[in-house]
Amino acid sequence: MNIALIGYGKMGKAIEAVALERGHEVVLKIDVSNAQELNAENIGKADVAIEFTGPHTAFENLVKLIGLGIPVVSGSTGWLEKMPELLDVINRNEGTFLYASNFSIGVNLFFELNKKLAALMHKHGSYSVSLEEIHHTEKKDAPSGTAITLAEQVMEVYTEKAKWVNDVVPRPEELLITSKRIDPAPGTHTITYSSEIDDIAITHTAHNRKGFALGAVLAAEFIKDRKGVFSMKDVLDL
Ligand SMILES: NC(=O)c1ccc[n+]([C@@H]2O[C@H](COP(=O)([O-])OP(=O)(O)OC[C@H]3O[C@@H](n4cnc5c(N)ncnc54)[C@H](O)[C@@H]3O)[C@@H](O)[C@H]2O)c1
């Protein structure tokens, strides 16, 4: 498979290493210094594009890539308010797209555990629920995309929580996400249920970026010859 990497930072480089290990070729690398090289001719050499740039650039890149007719995997966080607009573009272009706030297999299993634990705990009103995420100091957005996914899963069960809030004292109808920035953490997420008597917590700790990179390459292999919008649930058959 020929891969175009859009974003060649920490994640782009980790994805390149995994892609080469799996026998793929990286035919295009775009970062902020050569962004103008993202054009029809160059993208035509690739079977699939993997986009990891960041909150401020992702949407524009994704619209461009879908317009160029290439299947796209994206992991950039912090732009999701524009997802409905992007889905429109994908529909109009009959495009192929897979987004995940977190590509690691472990986190996608953790998502399933989170939903199950929330369903179990909601019946027990003596426990309050809160989330915490820890990332490296270069991370541009807070809370993390993964923490937002986890919070949304909790709120599907805890319907009395109207919204999540970040790093403030929450009202009863708000779900607290605490964000900490500590190097070199690639990503730790904890959901805690706390009562006067005890605490129950589940934690996922990423040791490095390889898990995200492997998931992104698996996702690219999955969408290469498909049409439509997919998630990691499809890739991992969860
Ligand atoms: N979904 C996941 O599993 C997952 C995992 C880790 C990180 N992320 C997210 O991925 C994104 C990138 O993370 P990172 O750690 O690689 O960041 P990084 O800062 O190390 O790299 C970002 C790259 O994007 C490039 N870039 C910036 N503007 C660009 C533009 N206009 N066009 C093309 N390239 C441009 C930069 O030159 C750089 O190469 C972040 O949003 C991060 O939160 C997602």
CSV table of C-alpha atoms and ligand atoms in Angstrom, one decimal:
chain,number,residue,atom,x,y,z
A,1,MET,CA,0.0,0.0,0.0
A,2,ASN,CA,1.3,3.5,-0.8
A,3,ILE,CA,0.7,6.0,2.0
A,4,ALA,CA,0.7,9.8,2.1
A,5,LEU,CA,1.5,11.1,5.5
A,6,ILE,CA,-0.1,14.5,6.2
A,7,GLY,CA,1.6,15.8,9.3
A,8,TYR,CA,5.1,14.5,9.9
A,9,GLY,CA,5.6,15.2,13.5
A,10,LYS,CA,5.7,12.8,16.5
A,11,MET,CA,2.8,10.8,15.2
A,12,GLY,CA,3.7,11.0,11.5
A,13,LYS,CA,7.1,9.6,12.2
A,14,ALA,CA,5.7,6.8,14.5
A,15,ILE,CA,3.3,5.9,11.7
A,16,GLU,CA,6.0,5.8,9.1
A,17,ALA,CA,8.0,3.3,11.2
A,18,VAL,CA,5.0,1.0,11.7
A,19,ALA,CA,4.0,1.3,8.0
A,20,LEU,CA,7.5,0.3,6.8
A,21,GLU,CA,7.6,-2.6,9.3
A,22,ARG,CA,4.3,-3.8,7.7
A,23,GLY,CA,5.7,-3.7,4.2
A,24,HIS,CA,4.0,-0.4,3.1
A,25,GLU,CA,5.6,2.5,1.3
A,26,VAL,CA,5.4,6.2,2.3
A,27,VAL,CA,5.2,8.1,-1.0
A,28,LEU,CA,4.5,11.6,0.3
A,29,LYS,CA,5.3,13.4,3.6
A,30,ILE,CA,3.6,16.8,4.1
A,31,ASP,CA,4.3,19.1,7.1
A,32,VAL,CA,4.1,22.8,7.7
A,33,SER,CA,7.3,23.5,5.6
A,34,ASN,CA,6.0,21.9,2.3
A,35,ALA,CA,2.2,22.2,2.8
A,36,GLN,CA,1.9,23.5,-0.8
A,37,GLU,CA,3.0,20.1,-2.1
A,38,LEU,CA,-0.4,18.6,-1.1
A,39,ASN,CA,-1.8,18.6,-4.6
A,40,ALA,CA,-3.6,16.2,-7.0
A,41,GLU,CA,-0.4,15.1,-8.7
A,42,ASN,CA,1.4,14.1,-5.5
A,43,ILE,CA,-1.6,12.6,-3.8
A,44,GLY,CA,-2.2,10.5,-7.0
A,45,LYS,CA,0.8,8.4,-6.1
A,46,ALA,CA,-0.9,7.2,-2.8
A,47,ASP,CA,-3.6,4.7,-2.1
A,48,VAL,CA,-4.5,6.3,1.2
A,49,ALA,CA,-3.7,9.4,3.3
A,50,ILE,CA,-3.1,9.4,7.0
A,51,GLU,CA,-3.6,12.8,8.6
A,52,PHE,CA,-2.1,13.8,12.0
A,53,THR,CA,-1.5,17.5,12.0
A,54,GLY,CA,-3.4,19.2,14.8
A,55,PRO,CA,-6.5,21.2,16.0
A,56,HIS,CA,-5.9,24.3,13.7
A,57,THR,CA,-5.1,22.6,10.5
A,58,ALA,CA,-6.9,19.3,10.4
A,59,PHE,CA,-10.3,20.4,9.0
A,60,GLU,CA,-8.8,22.3,6.0
A,61,ASN,CA,-6.5,19.4,5.2
A,62,LEU,CA,-9.3,16.9,5.4
A,63,VAL,CA,-11.6,18.9,3.1
A,64,LYS,CA,-8.7,19.1,0.6
A,65,LEU,CA,-7.9,15.4,0.8
A,66,ILE,CA,-11.5,14.3,0.4
A,67,GLY,CA,-11.8,16.7,-2.6
A,68,LEU,CA,-8.8,15.0,-4.1
A,69,GLY,CA,-10.6,11.7,-3.9
A,70,ILE,CA,-8.2,9.7,-1.6
A,71,PRO,CA,-9.4,7.6,1.3
A,72,VAL,CA,-8.4,9.3,4.5
A,73,VAL,CA,-7.6,8.2,8.1
A,74,SER,CA,-7.4,11.1,10.6
A,75,GLY,CA,-6.3,11.3,14.2
A,76,SER,CA,-6.0,15.0,14.7
A,77,THR,CA,-7.8,16.2,17.8
A,78,GLY,CA,-9.5,19.5,18.8
A,79,TRP,CA,-11.5,20.2,15.6
A,80,LEU,CA,-14.5,17.9,16.0
A,81,GLU,CA,-17.1,20.8,16.2
A,82,LYS,CA,-16.6,20.8,12.4
A,83,MET,CA,-17.3,17.1,11.9
A,84,PRO,CA,-20.9,17.6,10.6
A,85,GLU,CA,-19.5,20.0,7.9
A,86,LEU,CA,-16.9,17.4,6.9
A,87,LEU,CA,-19.4,14.6,6.8
A,88,ASP,CA,-21.3,16.8,4.2
A,89,VAL,CA,-18.2,17.1,2.1
A,90,ILE,CA,-17.6,13.4,2.3
A,91,ASN,CA,-21.2,12.6,1.3
A,92,ARG,CA,-21.0,15.0,-1.7
A,93,ASN,CA,-17.7,13.5,-2.9
A,94,GLU,CA,-18.7,9.9,-2.1
A,95,GLY,CA,-15.5,9.8,-0.1
A,96,THR,CA,-13.9,7.4,2.4
A,97,PHE,CA,-13.0,8.5,5.9
A,98,LEU,CA,-12.1,7.0,9.2
A,99,TYR,CA,-11.7,9.1,12.3
A,100,ALA,CA,-10.7,8.0,15.8
A,101,SER,CA,-9.9,10.2,18.8
A,102,ASN,CA,-7.6,7.3,19.8
A,103,PHE,CA,-6.3,4.6,17.5
A,104,SER,CA,-4.7,2.3,20.1
A,105,ILE,CA,-6.3,-1.1,20.3
A,106,GLY,CA,-6.1,-1.0,24.1
A,107,VAL,CA,-8.0,2.3,24.3
A,108,ASN,CA,-10.7,1.0,22.0
A,109,LEU,CA,-11.1,-2.0,24.4
A,110,PHE,CA,-11.0,0.5,27.2
A,111,PHE,CA,-13.9,2.4,25.6
A,112,GLU,CA,-16.0,-0.7,25.7
A,113,LEU,CA,-15.1,-1.3,29.4
A,114,ASN,CA,-16.0,2.4,30.2
A,115,LYS,CA,-19.5,2.0,28.7
A,116,LYS,CA,-20.0,-1.2,30.7
A,117,LEU,CA,-18.7,0.2,34.0
A,118,ALA,CA,-20.9,3.4,33.6
A,119,ALA,CA,-24.0,1.2,33.1
A,120,LEU,CA,-23.1,-0.8,36.3
A,121,MET,CA,-22.3,2.3,38.4
A,122,HIS,CA,-25.2,4.5,37.4
A,123,LYS,CA,-27.6,2.4,39.5
A,124,HIS,CA,-25.6,3.3,42.6
A,125,GLY,CA,-26.2,6.9,43.4
A,126,SER,CA,-23.7,7.1,46.2
A,127,TYR,CA,-20.8,7.2,43.7
A,128,SER,CA,-19.8,10.4,41.9
A,129,VAL,CA,-18.0,10.1,38.6
A,130,SER,CA,-15.1,12.1,37.2
A,131,LEU,CA,-12.4,11.9,34.6
A,132,GLU,CA,-8.7,12.7,34.4
A,133,GLU,CA,-6.3,12.9,31.5
A,134,ILE,CA,-2.5,13.4,31.5
A,135,HIS,CA,-0.5,14.3,28.4
A,136,HIS,CA,2.9,15.8,27.5
A,137,THR,CA,3.3,19.6,27.7
A,138,GLU,CA,3.4,20.1,23.9
A,139,LYS,CA,-0.2,18.9,23.5
A,140,LYS,CA,-2.2,21.9,22.1
A,141,ASP,CA,-5.8,21.0,23.1
A,142,ALA,CA,-7.4,20.2,26.4
A,143,PRO,CA,-9.2,18.1,27.3
A,144,SER,CA,-7.8,15.3,25.0
A,145,GLY,CA,-10.0,13.9,22.3
A,146,THR,CA,-9.9,10.6,24.1
A,147,ALA,CA,-11.2,12.1,27.3
A,148,ILE,CA,-14.1,13.7,25.4
A,149,THR,CA,-15.0,10.4,23.9
A,150,LEU,CA,-14.9,8.8,27.3
A,151,ALA,CA,-17.0,11.6,28.8
A,152,GLU,CA,-19.6,11.3,26.0
A,153,GLN,CA,-19.8,7.6,26.7
A,154,VAL,CA,-20.4,8.2,30.4
A,155,MET,CA,-23.0,10.9,29.7
A,156,GLU,CA,-25.0,8.4,27.4
A,157,VAL,CA,-25.7,6.5,30.6
A,158,TYR,CA,-25.6,9.5,33.1
A,159,THR,CA,-28.2,11.5,31.2
A,160,GLU,CA,-28.5,13.8,34.2
A,161,LYS,CA,-25.1,15.2,33.2
A,162,ALA,CA,-25.9,17.9,30.6
A,163,LYS,CA,-22.3,18.5,29.5
A,164,TRP,CA,-18.6,18.0,30.5
A,165,VAL,CA,-16.5,20.8,31.9
A,166,ASN,CA,-12.7,21.1,32.0
A,167,ASP,CA,-10.7,22.0,35.1
A,168,VAL,CA,-13.4,23.9,36.9
A,169,VAL,CA,-15.5,23.0,39.9
A,170,PRO,CA,-18.4,21.2,38.4
A,171,ARG,CA,-22.1,21.8,39.1
A,172,PRO,CA,-24.2,18.7,39.8
A,173,GLU,CA,-25.3,18.5,36.2
A,174,GLU,CA,-21.7,18.7,34.8
A,175,LEU,CA,-19.1,16.0,34.4
A,176,LEU,CA,-15.6,17.0,35.4
A,177,ILE,CA,-12.6,16.3,33.2
A,178,THR,CA,-9.3,17.3,34.8
A,179,SER,CA,-6.4,17.8,32.4
A,180,LYS,CA,-2.7,17.6,33.5
A,181,ARG,CA,0.3,18.3,31.3
A,182,ILE,CA,3.4,16.4,32.4
A,183,ASP,CA,6.3,15.2,30.2
A,184,PRO,CA,6.8,12.7,28.7
A,185,ALA,CA,3.3,11.2,29.1
A,186,PRO,CA,2.0,10.0,25.7
A,187,GLY,CA,-1.5,9.7,27.3
A,188,THR,CA,-3.1,8.4,30.5
A,189,HIS,CA,-6.9,8.4,31.1
A,190,THR,CA,-8.7,7.5,34.3
A,191,ILE,CA,-12.4,7.3,35.1
A,192,THR,CA,-13.1,7.4,38.9
A,193,TYR,CA,-16.3,6.5,40.8
A,194,SER,CA,-16.0,7.9,44.3
A,195,SER,CA,-18.1,7.3,47.4
A,196,GLU,CA,-17.7,8.0,51.1
A,197,ILE,CA,-16.8,4.4,51.5
A,198,ASP,CA,-14.5,3.6,48.6
A,199,ASP,CA,-13.3,4.5,45.1
A,200,ILE,CA,-13.4,2.4,41.9
A,201,ALA,CA,-11.2,3.6,39.0
A,202,ILE,CA,-10.2,2.3,35.6
A,203,THR,CA,-7.0,3.6,33.9
A,204,HIS,CA,-5.4,3.3,30.5
A,205,THR,CA,-1.8,4.3,30.3
A,206,ALA,CA,-0.1,4.5,26.9
A,207,HIS,CA,3.7,3.7,27.2
A,208,ASN,CA,4.6,5.1,23.8
A,209,ARG,CA,3.1,6.2,20.5
A,210,LYS,CA,3.4,2.8,18.8
A,211,GLY,CA,-0.1,1.7,19.7
A,212,PHE,CA,-1.7,4.8,18.1
A,213,ALA,CA,0.5,4.4,15.0
A,214,LEU,CA,-0.3,0.7,14.6
A,215,GLY,CA,-4.0,1.4,14.9
A,216,ALA,CA,-3.8,4.2,12.2
A,217,VAL,CA,-2.0,1.8,9.8
A,218,LEU,CA,-4.5,-1.0,10.5
A,219,ALA,CA,-7.3,1.6,9.8
A,220,ALA,CA,-5.6,2.6,6.5
A,221,GLU,CA,-5.4,-1.1,5.4
A,222,PHE,CA,-9.1,-1.4,6.3
A,223,ILE,CA,-10.4,1.6,4.4
A,224,LYS,CA,-8.2,1.4,1.3
A,225,ASP,CA,-10.7,-0.4,-0.9
A,226,ARG,CA,-13.9,0.7,0.9
A,227,LYS,CA,-16.4,3.6,0.5
A,228,GLY,CA,-18.0,5.4,3.3
A,229,VAL,CA,-17.4,6.5,6.9
A,230,PHE,CA,-15.9,4.1,9.4
A,231,SER,CA,-14.6,3.9,12.9
A,232,MET,CA,-12.1,1.7,14.9
A,233,LYS,CA,-15.1,-0.4,16.0
A,234,ASP,CA,-15.3,-1.5,12.3
A,235,VAL,CA,-11.5,-2.1,12.1
A,236,LEU,CA,-11.3,-4.1,15.3
A,237,ASP,CA,-14.7,-5.8,14.9
A,238,LEU,CA,-15.8,-4.7,18.4
B,1,LIG,N1,-6.1,9.8,17.5
B,1,LIG,C1,-5.0,9.4,18.1
B,1,LIG,O1,-4.8,8.2,18.4
B,1,LIG,C2,-3.9,10.4,18.4
B,1,LIG,C3,-2.7,10.0,19.1
B,1,LIG,C4,-1.7,10.9,19.3
B,1,LIG,C5,-1.9,12.2,18.9
B,1,LIG,N2,-3.0,12.6,18.3
B,1,LIG,C6,-3.3,14.0,17.7
B,1,LIG,O2,-2.6,14.0,16.5
B,1,LIG,C7,-2.2,15.4,16.2
B,1,LIG,C8,-0.7,15.5,15.9
B,1,LIG,O3,0.0,15.0,17.0
B,1,LIG,P1,1.6,15.0,17.0
B,1,LIG,O4,2.0,14.6,18.4
B,1,LIG,O5,2.2,14.3,15.8
B,1,LIG,O6,1.9,16.6,16.8
B,1,LIG,P2,3.3,17.3,16.3
B,1,LIG,O7,3.2,18.7,16.6
B,1,LIG,O8,4.5,16.5,16.7
B,1,LIG,O9,3.2,17.2,14.6
B,1,LIG,C9,2.3,17.9,13.9
B,1,LIG,C10,2.7,17.9,12.4
B,1,LIG,O10,1.8,18.6,11.6
B,1,LIG,C11,2.5,19.4,10.7
B,1,LIG,N3,1.6,20.5,10.3
B,1,LIG,C12,1.2,21.6,11.0
B,1,LIG,N4,0.4,22.4,10.2
B,1,LIG,C13,0.3,21.8,9.0
B,1,LIG,C14,-0.3,22.1,7.8
B,1,LIG,N5,-1.1,23.2,7.6
B,1,LIG,N6,-0.3,21.2,6.8
B,1,LIG,C15,0.5,20.1,6.9
B,1,LIG,N7,1.1,19.7,8.0
B,1,LIG,C16,1.1,20.6,9.0
B,1,LIG,C17,3.7,19.9,11.5
B,1,LIG,O11,4.7,20.4,10.6
B,1,LIG,C18,4.1,18.6,12.2
B,1,LIG,O12,4.8,17.8,11.3
B,1,LIG,C19,-2.6,16.2,17.5
B,1,LIG,O13,-3.9,16.8,17.3
B,1,LIG,C20,-2.7,15.1,18.6
B,1,LIG,O14,-3.6,15.4,19.6
B,1,LIG,C21,-4.0,11.7,18.0
